Coordinates of C-alpha atoms in Angstrom, one line a residue:
X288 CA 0.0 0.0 0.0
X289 CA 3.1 2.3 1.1
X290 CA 4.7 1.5 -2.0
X291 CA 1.6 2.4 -4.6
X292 CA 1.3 5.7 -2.7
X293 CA 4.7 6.9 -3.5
X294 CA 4.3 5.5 -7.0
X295 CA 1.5 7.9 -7.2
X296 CA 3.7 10.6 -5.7
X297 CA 6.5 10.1 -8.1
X298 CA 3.8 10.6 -10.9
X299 CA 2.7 13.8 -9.7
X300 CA 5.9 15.5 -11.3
X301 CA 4.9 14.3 -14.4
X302 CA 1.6 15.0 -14.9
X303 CA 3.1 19.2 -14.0
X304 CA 5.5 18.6 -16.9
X305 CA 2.5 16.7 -19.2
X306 CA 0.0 20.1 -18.2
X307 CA 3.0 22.2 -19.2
X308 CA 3.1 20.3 -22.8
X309 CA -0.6 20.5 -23.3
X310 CA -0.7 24.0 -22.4
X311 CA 2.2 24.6 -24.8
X312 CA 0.7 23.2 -27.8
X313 CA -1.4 26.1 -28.6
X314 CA 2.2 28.0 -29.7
X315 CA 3.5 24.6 -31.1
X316 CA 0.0 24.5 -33.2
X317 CA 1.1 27.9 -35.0
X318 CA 4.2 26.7 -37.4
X319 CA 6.5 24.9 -34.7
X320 CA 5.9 21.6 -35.4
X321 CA 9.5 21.4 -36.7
X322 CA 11.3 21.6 -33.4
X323 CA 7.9 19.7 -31.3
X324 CA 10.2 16.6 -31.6
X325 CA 13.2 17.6 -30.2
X326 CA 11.4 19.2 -26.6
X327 CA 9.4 16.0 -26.4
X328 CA 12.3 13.9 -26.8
X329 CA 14.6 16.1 -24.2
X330 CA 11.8 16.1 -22.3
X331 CA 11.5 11.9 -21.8
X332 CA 15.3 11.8 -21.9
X333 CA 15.5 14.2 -18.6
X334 CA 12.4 12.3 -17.0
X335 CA 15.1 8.9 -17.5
X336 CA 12.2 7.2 -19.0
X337 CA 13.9 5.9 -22.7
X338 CA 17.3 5.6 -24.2
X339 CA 16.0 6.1 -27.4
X340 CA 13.4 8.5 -28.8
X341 CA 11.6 8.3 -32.5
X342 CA 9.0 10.4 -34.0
X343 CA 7.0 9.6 -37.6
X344 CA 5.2 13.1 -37.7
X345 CA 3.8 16.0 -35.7
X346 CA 1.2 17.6 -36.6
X347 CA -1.2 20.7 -35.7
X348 CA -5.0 21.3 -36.2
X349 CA -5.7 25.0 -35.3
X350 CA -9.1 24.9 -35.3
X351 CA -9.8 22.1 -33.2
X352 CA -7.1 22.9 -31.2
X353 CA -4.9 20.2 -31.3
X354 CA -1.0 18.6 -31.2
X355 CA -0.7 15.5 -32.8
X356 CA 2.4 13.0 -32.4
X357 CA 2.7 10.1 -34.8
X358 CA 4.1 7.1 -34.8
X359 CA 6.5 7.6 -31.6
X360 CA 8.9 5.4 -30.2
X361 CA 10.5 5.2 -27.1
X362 CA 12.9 2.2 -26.8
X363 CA 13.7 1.7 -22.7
X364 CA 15.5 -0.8 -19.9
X365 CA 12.4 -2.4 -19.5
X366 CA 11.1 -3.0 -23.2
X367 CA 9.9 -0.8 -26.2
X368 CA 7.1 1.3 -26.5
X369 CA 5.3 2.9 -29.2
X370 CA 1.8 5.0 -30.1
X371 CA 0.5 5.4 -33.6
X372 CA -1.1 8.3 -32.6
X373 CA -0.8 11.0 -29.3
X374 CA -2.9 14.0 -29.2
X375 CA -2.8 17.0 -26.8
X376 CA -6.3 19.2 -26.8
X377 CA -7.4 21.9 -24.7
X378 CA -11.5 21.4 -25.8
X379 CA -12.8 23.7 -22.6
X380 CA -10.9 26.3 -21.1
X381 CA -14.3 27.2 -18.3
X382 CA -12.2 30.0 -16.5
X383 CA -11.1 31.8 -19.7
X384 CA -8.0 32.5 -18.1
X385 CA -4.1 31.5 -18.3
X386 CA -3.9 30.8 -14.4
X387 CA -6.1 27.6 -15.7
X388 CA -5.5 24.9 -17.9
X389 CA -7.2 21.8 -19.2
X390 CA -8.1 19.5 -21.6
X391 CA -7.3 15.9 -22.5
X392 CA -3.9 13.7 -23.5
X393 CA -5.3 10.9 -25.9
X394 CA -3.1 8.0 -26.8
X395 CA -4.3 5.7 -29.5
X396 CA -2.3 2.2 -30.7
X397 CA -0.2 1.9 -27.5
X398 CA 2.1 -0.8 -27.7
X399 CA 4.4 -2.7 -25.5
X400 CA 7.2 -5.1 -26.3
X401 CA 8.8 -6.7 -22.7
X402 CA 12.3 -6.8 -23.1
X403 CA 13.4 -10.2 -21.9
X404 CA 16.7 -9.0 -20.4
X405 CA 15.9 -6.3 -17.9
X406 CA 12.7 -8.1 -15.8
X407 CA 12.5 -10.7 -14.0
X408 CA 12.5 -14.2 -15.8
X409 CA 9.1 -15.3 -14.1
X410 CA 7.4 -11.7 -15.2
X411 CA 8.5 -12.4 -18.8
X412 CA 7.3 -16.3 -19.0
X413 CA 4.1 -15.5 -17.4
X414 CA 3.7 -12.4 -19.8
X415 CA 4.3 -14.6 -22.3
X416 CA 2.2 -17.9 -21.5
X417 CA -0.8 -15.6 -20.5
X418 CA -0.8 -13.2 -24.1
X419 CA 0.9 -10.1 -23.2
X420 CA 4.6 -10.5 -23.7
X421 CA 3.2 -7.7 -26.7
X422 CA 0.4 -5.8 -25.7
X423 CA -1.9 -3.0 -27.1
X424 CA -4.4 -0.7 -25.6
X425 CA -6.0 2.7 -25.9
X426 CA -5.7 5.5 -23.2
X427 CA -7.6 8.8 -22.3
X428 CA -6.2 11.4 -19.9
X429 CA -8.0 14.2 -18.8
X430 CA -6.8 17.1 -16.6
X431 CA -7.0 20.3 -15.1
X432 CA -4.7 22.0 -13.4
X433 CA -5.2 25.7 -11.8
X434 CA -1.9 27.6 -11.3
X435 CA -3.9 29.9 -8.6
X436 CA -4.4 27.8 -5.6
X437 CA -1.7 24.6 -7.2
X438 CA -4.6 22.3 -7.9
X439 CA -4.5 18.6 -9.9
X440 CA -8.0 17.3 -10.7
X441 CA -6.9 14.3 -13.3
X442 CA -8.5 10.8 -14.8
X443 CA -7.0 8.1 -16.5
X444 CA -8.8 5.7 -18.1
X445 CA -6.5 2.8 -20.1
X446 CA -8.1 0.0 -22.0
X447 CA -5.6 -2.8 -22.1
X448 CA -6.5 -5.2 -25.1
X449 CA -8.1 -8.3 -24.0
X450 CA -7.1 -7.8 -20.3
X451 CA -9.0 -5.2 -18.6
X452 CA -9.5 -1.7 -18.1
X453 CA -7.7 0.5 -15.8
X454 CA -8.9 3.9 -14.2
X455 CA -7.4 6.1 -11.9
X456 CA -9.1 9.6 -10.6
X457 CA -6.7 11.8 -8.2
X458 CA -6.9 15.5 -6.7
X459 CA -4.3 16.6 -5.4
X460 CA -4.0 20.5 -4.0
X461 CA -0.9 22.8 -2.3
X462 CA 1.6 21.7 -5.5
X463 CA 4.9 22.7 -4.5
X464 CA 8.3 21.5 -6.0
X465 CA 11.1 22.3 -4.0
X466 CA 13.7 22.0 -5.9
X467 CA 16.1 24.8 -6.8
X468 CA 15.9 27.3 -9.8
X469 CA 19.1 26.2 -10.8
X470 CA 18.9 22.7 -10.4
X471 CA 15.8 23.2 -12.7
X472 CA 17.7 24.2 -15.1
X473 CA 21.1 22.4 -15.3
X474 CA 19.5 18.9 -14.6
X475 CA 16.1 19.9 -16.1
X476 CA 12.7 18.0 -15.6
X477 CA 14.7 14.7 -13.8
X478 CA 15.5 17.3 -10.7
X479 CA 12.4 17.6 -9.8
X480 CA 12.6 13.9 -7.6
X481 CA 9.9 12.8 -5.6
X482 CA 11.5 14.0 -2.1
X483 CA 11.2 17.7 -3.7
X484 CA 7.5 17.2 -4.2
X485 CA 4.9 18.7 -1.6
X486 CA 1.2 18.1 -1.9
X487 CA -1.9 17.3 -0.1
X488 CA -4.0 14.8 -1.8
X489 CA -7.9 15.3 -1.7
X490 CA -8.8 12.4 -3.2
X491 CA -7.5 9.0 -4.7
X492 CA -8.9 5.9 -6.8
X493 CA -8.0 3.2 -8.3
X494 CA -10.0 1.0 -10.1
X495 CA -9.3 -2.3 -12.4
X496 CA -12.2 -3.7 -14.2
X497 CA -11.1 -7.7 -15.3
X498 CA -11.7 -8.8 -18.9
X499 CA -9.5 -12.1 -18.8
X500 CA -6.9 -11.1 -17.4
X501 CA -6.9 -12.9 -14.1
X502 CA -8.2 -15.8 -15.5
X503 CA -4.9 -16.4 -17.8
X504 CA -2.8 -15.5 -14.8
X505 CA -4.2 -18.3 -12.9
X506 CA -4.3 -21.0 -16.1
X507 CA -0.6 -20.0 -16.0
X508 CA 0.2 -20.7 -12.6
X509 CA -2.1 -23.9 -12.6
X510 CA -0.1 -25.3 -15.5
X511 CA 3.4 -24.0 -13.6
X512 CA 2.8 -25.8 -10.5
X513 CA 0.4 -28.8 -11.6
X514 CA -2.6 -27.8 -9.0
X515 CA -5.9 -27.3 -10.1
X516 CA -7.2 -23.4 -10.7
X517 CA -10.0 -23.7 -7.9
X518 CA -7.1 -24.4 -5.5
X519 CA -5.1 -21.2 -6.9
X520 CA -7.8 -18.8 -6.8
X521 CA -8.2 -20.2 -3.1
X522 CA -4.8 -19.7 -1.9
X523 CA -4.3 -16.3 -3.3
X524 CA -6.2 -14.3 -0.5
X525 CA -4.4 -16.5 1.8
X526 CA -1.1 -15.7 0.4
X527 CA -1.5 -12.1 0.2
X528 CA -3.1 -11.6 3.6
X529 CA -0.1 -13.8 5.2
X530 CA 2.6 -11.2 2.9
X531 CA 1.1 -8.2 4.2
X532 CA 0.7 -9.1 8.1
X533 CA 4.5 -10.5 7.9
X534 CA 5.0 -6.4 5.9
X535 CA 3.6 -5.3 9.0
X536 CA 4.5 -7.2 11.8
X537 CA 6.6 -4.8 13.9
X538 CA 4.3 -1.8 13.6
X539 CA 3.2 -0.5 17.0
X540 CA -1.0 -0.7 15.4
X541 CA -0.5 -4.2 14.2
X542 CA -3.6 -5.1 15.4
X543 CA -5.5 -2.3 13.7
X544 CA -3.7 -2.9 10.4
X545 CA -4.9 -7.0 10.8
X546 CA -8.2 -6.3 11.1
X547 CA -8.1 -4.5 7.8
X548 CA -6.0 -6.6 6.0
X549 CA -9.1 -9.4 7.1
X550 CA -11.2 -7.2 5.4
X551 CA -9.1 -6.8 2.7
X552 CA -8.4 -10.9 2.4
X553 CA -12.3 -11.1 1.8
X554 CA -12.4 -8.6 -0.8
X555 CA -10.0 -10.5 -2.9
X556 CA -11.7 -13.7 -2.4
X557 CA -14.8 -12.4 -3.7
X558 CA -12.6 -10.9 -6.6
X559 CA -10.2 -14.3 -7.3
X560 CA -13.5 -16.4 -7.3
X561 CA -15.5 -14.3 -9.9
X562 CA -13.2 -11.5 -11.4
X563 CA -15.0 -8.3 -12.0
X564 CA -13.9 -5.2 -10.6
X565 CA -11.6 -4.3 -7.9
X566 CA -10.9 -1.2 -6.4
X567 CA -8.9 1.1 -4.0
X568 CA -10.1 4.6 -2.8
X569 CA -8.7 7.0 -1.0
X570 CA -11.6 10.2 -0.4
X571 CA -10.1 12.0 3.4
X572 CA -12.7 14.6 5.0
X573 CA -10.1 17.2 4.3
X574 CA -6.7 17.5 2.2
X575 CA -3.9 15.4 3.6
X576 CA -0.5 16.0 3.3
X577 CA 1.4 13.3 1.1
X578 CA 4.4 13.0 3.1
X579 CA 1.6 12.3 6.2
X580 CA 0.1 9.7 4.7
X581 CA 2.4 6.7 5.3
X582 CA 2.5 7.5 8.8
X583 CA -1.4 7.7 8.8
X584 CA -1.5 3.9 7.2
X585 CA 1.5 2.6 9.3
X586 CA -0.6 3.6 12.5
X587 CA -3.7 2.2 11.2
X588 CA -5.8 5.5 11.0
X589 CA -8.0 4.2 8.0
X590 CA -11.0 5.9 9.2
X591 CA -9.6 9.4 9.1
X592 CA -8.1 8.3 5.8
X593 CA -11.3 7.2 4.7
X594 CA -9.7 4.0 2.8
X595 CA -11.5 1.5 1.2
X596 CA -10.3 -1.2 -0.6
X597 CA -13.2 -3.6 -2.1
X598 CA -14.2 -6.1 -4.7
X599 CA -17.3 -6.4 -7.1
X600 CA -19.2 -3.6 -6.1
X601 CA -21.1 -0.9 -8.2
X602 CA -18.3 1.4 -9.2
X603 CA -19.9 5.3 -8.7
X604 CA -17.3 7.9 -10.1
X605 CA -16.5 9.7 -6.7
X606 CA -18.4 13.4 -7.9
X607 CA -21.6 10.8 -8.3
X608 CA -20.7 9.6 -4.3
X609 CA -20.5 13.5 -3.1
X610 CA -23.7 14.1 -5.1
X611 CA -25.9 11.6 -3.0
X612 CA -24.4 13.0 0.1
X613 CA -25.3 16.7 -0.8
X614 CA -28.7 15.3 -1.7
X615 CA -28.9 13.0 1.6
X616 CA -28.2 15.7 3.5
X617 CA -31.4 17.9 3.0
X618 CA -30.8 21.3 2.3
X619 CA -27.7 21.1 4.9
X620 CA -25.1 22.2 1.8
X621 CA -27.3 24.1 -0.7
X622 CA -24.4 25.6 -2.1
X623 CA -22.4 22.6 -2.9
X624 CA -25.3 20.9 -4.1
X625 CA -26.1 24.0 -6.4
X626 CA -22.5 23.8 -7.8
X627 CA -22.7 20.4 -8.8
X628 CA -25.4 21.8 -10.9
X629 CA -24.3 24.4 -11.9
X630 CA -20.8 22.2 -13.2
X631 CA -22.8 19.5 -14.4
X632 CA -20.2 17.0 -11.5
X633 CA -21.9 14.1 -10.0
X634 CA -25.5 15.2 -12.0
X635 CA -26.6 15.8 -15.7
X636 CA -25.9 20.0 -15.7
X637 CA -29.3 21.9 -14.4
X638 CA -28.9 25.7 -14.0
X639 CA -32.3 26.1 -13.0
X640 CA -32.3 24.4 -10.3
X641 CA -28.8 25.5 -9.2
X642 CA -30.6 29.3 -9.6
X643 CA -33.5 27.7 -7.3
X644 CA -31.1 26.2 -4.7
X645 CA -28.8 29.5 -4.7
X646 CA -32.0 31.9 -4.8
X647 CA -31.2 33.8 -1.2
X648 CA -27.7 35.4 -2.5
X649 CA -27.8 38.0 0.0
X650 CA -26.4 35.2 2.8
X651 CA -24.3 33.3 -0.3
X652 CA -20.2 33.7 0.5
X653 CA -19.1 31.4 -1.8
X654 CA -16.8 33.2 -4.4
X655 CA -17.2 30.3 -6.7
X656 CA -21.0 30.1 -6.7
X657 CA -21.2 33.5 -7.2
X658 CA -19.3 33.5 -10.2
X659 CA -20.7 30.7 -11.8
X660 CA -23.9 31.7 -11.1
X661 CA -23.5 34.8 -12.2
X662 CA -21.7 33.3 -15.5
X663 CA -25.1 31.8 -15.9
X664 CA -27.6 34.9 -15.5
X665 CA -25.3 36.4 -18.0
X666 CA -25.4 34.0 -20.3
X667 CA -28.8 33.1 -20.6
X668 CA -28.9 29.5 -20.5
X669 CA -31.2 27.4 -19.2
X670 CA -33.0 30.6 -17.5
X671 CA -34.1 34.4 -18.2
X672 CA -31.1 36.7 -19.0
X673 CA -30.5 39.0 -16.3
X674 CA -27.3 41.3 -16.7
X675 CA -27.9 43.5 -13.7
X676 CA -27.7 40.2 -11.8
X677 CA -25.7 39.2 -13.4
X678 CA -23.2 42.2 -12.4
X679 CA -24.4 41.9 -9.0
X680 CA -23.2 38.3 -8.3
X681 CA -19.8 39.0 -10.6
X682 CA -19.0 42.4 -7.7
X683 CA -19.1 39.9 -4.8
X684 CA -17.7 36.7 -6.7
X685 CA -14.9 39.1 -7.0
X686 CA -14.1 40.7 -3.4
X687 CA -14.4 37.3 -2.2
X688 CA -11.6 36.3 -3.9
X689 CA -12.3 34.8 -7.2
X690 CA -9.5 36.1 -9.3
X691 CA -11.8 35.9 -12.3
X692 CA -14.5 37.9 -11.6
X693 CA -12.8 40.7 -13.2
X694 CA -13.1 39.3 -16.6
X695 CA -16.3 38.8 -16.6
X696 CA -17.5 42.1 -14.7
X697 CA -15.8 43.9 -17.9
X698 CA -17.5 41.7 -20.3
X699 CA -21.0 42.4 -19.0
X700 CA -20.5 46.2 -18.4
X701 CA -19.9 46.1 -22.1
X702 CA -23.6 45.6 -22.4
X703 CA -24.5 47.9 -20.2
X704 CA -24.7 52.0 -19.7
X705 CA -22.7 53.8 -17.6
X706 CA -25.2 54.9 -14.9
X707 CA -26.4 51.2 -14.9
X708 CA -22.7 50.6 -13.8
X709 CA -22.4 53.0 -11.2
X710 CA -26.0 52.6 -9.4
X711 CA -25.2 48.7 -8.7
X712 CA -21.1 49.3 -8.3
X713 CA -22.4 51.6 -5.5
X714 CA -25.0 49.8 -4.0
X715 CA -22.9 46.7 -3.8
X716 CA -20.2 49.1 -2.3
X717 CA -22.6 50.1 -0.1
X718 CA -23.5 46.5 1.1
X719 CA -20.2 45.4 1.4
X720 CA -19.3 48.3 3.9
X721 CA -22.1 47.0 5.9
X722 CA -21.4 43.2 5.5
X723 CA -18.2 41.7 8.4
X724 CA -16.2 40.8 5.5
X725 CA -14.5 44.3 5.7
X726 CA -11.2 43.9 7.5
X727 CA -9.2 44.9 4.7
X728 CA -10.9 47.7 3.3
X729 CA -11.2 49.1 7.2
X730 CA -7.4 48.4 7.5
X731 CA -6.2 50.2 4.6
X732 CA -8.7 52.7 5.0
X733 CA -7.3 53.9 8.1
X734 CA -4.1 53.6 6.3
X735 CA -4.4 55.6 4.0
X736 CA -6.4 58.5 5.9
X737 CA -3.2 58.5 8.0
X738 CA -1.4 59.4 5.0
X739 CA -0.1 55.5 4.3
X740 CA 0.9 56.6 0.2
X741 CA 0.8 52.7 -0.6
X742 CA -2.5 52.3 0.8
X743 CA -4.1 54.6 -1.1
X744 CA -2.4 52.8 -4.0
X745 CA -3.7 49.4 -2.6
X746 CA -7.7 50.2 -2.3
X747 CA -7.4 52.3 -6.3
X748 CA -6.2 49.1 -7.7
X749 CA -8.7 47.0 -5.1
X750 CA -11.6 49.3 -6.5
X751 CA -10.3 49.1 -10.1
X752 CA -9.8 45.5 -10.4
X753 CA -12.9 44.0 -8.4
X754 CA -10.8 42.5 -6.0
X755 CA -10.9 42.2 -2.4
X756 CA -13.5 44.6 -2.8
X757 CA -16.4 45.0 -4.6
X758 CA -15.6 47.0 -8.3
X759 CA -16.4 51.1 -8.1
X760 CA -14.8 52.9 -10.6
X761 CA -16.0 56.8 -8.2
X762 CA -13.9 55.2 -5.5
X763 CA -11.1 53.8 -7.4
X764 CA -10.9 57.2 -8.8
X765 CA -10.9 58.9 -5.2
X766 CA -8.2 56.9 -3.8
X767 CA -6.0 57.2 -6.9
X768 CA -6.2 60.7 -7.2
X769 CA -5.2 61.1 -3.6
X770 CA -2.3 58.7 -4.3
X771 CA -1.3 61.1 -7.3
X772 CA -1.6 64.1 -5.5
X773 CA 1.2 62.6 -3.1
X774 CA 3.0 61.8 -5.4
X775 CA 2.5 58.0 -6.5
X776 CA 3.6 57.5 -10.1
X777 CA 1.3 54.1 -10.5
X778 CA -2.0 56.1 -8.2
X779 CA -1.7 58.7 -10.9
X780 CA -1.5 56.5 -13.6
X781 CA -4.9 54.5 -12.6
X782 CA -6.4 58.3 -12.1
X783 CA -5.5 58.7 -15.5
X784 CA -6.6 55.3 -17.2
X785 CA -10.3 55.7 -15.4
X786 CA -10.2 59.7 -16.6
X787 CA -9.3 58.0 -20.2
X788 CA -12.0 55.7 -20.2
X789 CA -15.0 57.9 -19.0
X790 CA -17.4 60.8 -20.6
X791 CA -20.6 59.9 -22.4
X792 CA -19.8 56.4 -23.0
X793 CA -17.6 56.0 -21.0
X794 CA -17.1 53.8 -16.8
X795 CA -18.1 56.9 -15.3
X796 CA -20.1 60.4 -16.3
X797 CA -19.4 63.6 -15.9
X798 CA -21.6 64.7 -12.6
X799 CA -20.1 60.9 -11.2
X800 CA -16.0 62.8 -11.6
X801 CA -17.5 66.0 -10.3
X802 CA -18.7 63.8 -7.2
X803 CA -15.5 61.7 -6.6
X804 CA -13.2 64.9 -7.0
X805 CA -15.0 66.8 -4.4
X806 CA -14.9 63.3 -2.1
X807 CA -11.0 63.3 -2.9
X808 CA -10.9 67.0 -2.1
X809 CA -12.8 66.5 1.0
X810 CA -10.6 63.7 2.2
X811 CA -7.5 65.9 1.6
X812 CA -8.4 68.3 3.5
X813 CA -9.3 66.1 6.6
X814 CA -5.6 64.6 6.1
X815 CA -4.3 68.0 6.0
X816 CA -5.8 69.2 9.2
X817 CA -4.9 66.2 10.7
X818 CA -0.9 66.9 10.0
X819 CA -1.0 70.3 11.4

């Protein structure tokens, strides 16, 4: 169990450099195809994977978006392996924004040749007795990674021909490589070694659907040692239960770790007796730490781990699982349940009822659900366009903290007037000032009426950008004029960009300027009074 866990770990590096790729191809896709090869191939080099790297072709399609690799090659230690066909894509990008990547890695025509002379003689012969000492199969990957908060939501689903189907579904939050800058570069992509990695993983399964695999396995055994198949799949459980106590033996919680390997001894019974599926989850109550988790399993904490490990049940994808909790749950996590929705995870997409479940916005706090919800008043799908909601959800998405709610406050102001704009920028203003989230505009207010010259500067780009606070071009305006009256080079170039962009048509009006220079004015004066 140790042992897969850190296998997943040491993939995690990986699947960063892989996301990197995919989000590259978009520049490859434009007339770079010639030197595609040669980054791929450093790139397997550095990760130690191959001692020899071929390529057939690569090719772009701008307008779906896509990288194509043909016919690769990669000859290794442990056999040779080739695709016919590997294609990055990027079909969705939801957040519209380069902090946030993802899309799909599809690998058609995988082949693997065992090389005799670098495994183990028993892996190779029963490779070879049970069909696979050349195999074939088909792979999906799908990903997305946000460079904001270093999250890793990816699935892998792997059809091995004539064996079985593999999937694996991981999250995995707090990405941080530490390794140095200039180990980065010198050694490239191999520095970055499994004891540099740091990440808490949110969720982890494993699942391996049998279409003759295990049966093969057995004939081969049964013909190796003489003994009939029923006795095999008998002593398996047995086997494996007695490797794993002996594994575990001289860990203080023993006794814990028996009881589940019991469990566990059953599970594989069930399985060896009538292969179907088999499967390992890991889904914690809250992020764990990956360099916490072995100590977690060696003192028998499986409950706080929340790990299951079973055999021939109905496989539900893990978003399906959360679903029936939000739903069990009656009302007690609206907003979750309303996301689910709204993201079309765990449910078939309904944005009416996400609209019903989210109705009461005035207590909502959640960034996210204010932005998607207010992606979907904006857009019009599924219920009435409404762009004054619309703007109204987006203000609040945004000084809670979703870093694109700026994007999509300028988007929907393009469709509306400018004294549309200020009425709700000031009555959401207005609420906010009221609401307890106001620590940091009551922080840097003081600031700044205390003369702080960088506070000033912090609440004109807070107002301007929609962040931390709700958008108000007046008071954007007010603070950065007080900032460039100071003396601030950057206040007075915000003053200047809002000035730019106002007039008739403009973020602000005229009597909206005459308003916030007086309010400046009026503040200056305080300030000045104040110094005397």
């Amino acid at each position: 169990m140790v042992k897969l866990l850190k296998k997943i770990k040491l993939l995690v590096p990986v699947l960063v450099i892989l996301l990197t790729l995919g989000n590259s191809y978009k520049s490859l896709a434009k007339g770079y195809e010639g030197i595609a090869p040669q980054i791929i191939k450093a790139l397997l080099v550095n990760l130690r994977l191959s001692t020899d790297v071929r390529f057939g072709a690569v090719t772009s399609h701008q307008k779906l978006g896509t990288l194509s690799i043909f016919d690769l090659i990669v000859r290794t230690d442990f056999g040779k392996i080739s695709f016919e066909e590997v294609t990055f894509s990027r079909p969705s990008n939801r957040q519209n924004n380069d902090m946030f990547v993802d899309g799909q890695i599809e690998v058609s025509g995988f082949h693997y040749e065992i090389s005799s002379r670098h495994l183990p003689f028993e892996f190779v012969a029963m490779s070879r007795e049970a069909g696979f000492a050349k195999f074939t199969g088909d792979a999906v990957i799908q990903f997305a990674y946000h460079l904001g908060n270093s999250t890793l939501d990816y699935t892998l689903n792997f059809t091995l021909n004539g064996g079985g189907d593999l999937t694996v579904s991981n999250s995995i939050s707090d990405i941080y490589v530490g390794t140095s800058l200039v180990d980065f570069i010198s050694k490239g992509p191999g520095s970055l070694s499994g004891n540099s990695l740091h990440a808490k993983l949110k969720s982890f399964t494993f699942s391996f659907f049998d279409k003759g695999l295990v049966n093969k396995a057995i004939q081969f055994q049964s013909k190796q040692t003489e003994r009939n198949p029923s006795q095999i799949r008998r002593e398996i459980p047995v086997l494996l239960s007695k490797q794993a106590k002996q594994a575990t033996q001289k860990l203080p919680s023993k006794e814990k770790i028996f009881r589940f390997i019991d469990k566990g001894e059953a599970e594989v019974r069930k399985f060896s007796l009538n292969p179907k599926n088999l499967t390992l989850s890991i889904i914690p109550d809250s992020p764990i730490p990956f360099e916490d988790i072995e100590g977690f399993i060696e003192g028998g904490d499986f409950d706080l781990l929340n790990l299951q490990f079973h055999a021939n049940r109905k496989v539900l994808p893990i978003a399906t699982k959360q679903f029936k909790r939000a739903i069990d749950s009656k009302g007690k996590d609206a907003v979750k349940l309303a996301m689910m929705y709204l993201q079309g995870i765990g449910t078939p997409q309904n944005f009416s009822k996400a609209a019903r479940l989210l109705k009461n916005t005035k207590t909502l706090k959640d960034p996210e659900a204010l932005f998607s919800l207010s992606q979907v008043f904006f857009n019009g799908t599924g219920i009435e366009k409404d762009l004054k909601r619309s703007y109204e959800l987006a203000l609040f998405a945004g000084a809670r903290g979703h870093f694109t709610a700026g994007n999509l406050l300028t988007k929907i102001e393009a469709e509306l007037t400018a004294r549309e704009i200020t009425h709700l920028q000031n009555q959401a203003a207005s609420e906010w000032d009221k609401s307890e989230e106001t620590h940091f505009l009551k922080r840097n207010k003081t600031a700044a009426l205390g003369g702080d010259l960088s506070a000033m500067r912090i609440l004109a780009k807070a107002y301007l950008r929609g962040s931390k606070l709700t958008r108000n071009y007046k008071l954007a305006y007010v603070w950065s004029s007080l900032g460039a009256a100071a003396g601030d080079p950057i206040s007075r170039s915000i003053r200047d960009r809002i000035l730019s962009v106002s007039g008739k048509s403009g973020v602000l009006e005229a009597r909206d300027i005459v308003a916030a220079q007086d309010l400046a004015e009026e503040l200056w004066k305080r300030n000045l009074e104040r110094t005397k």
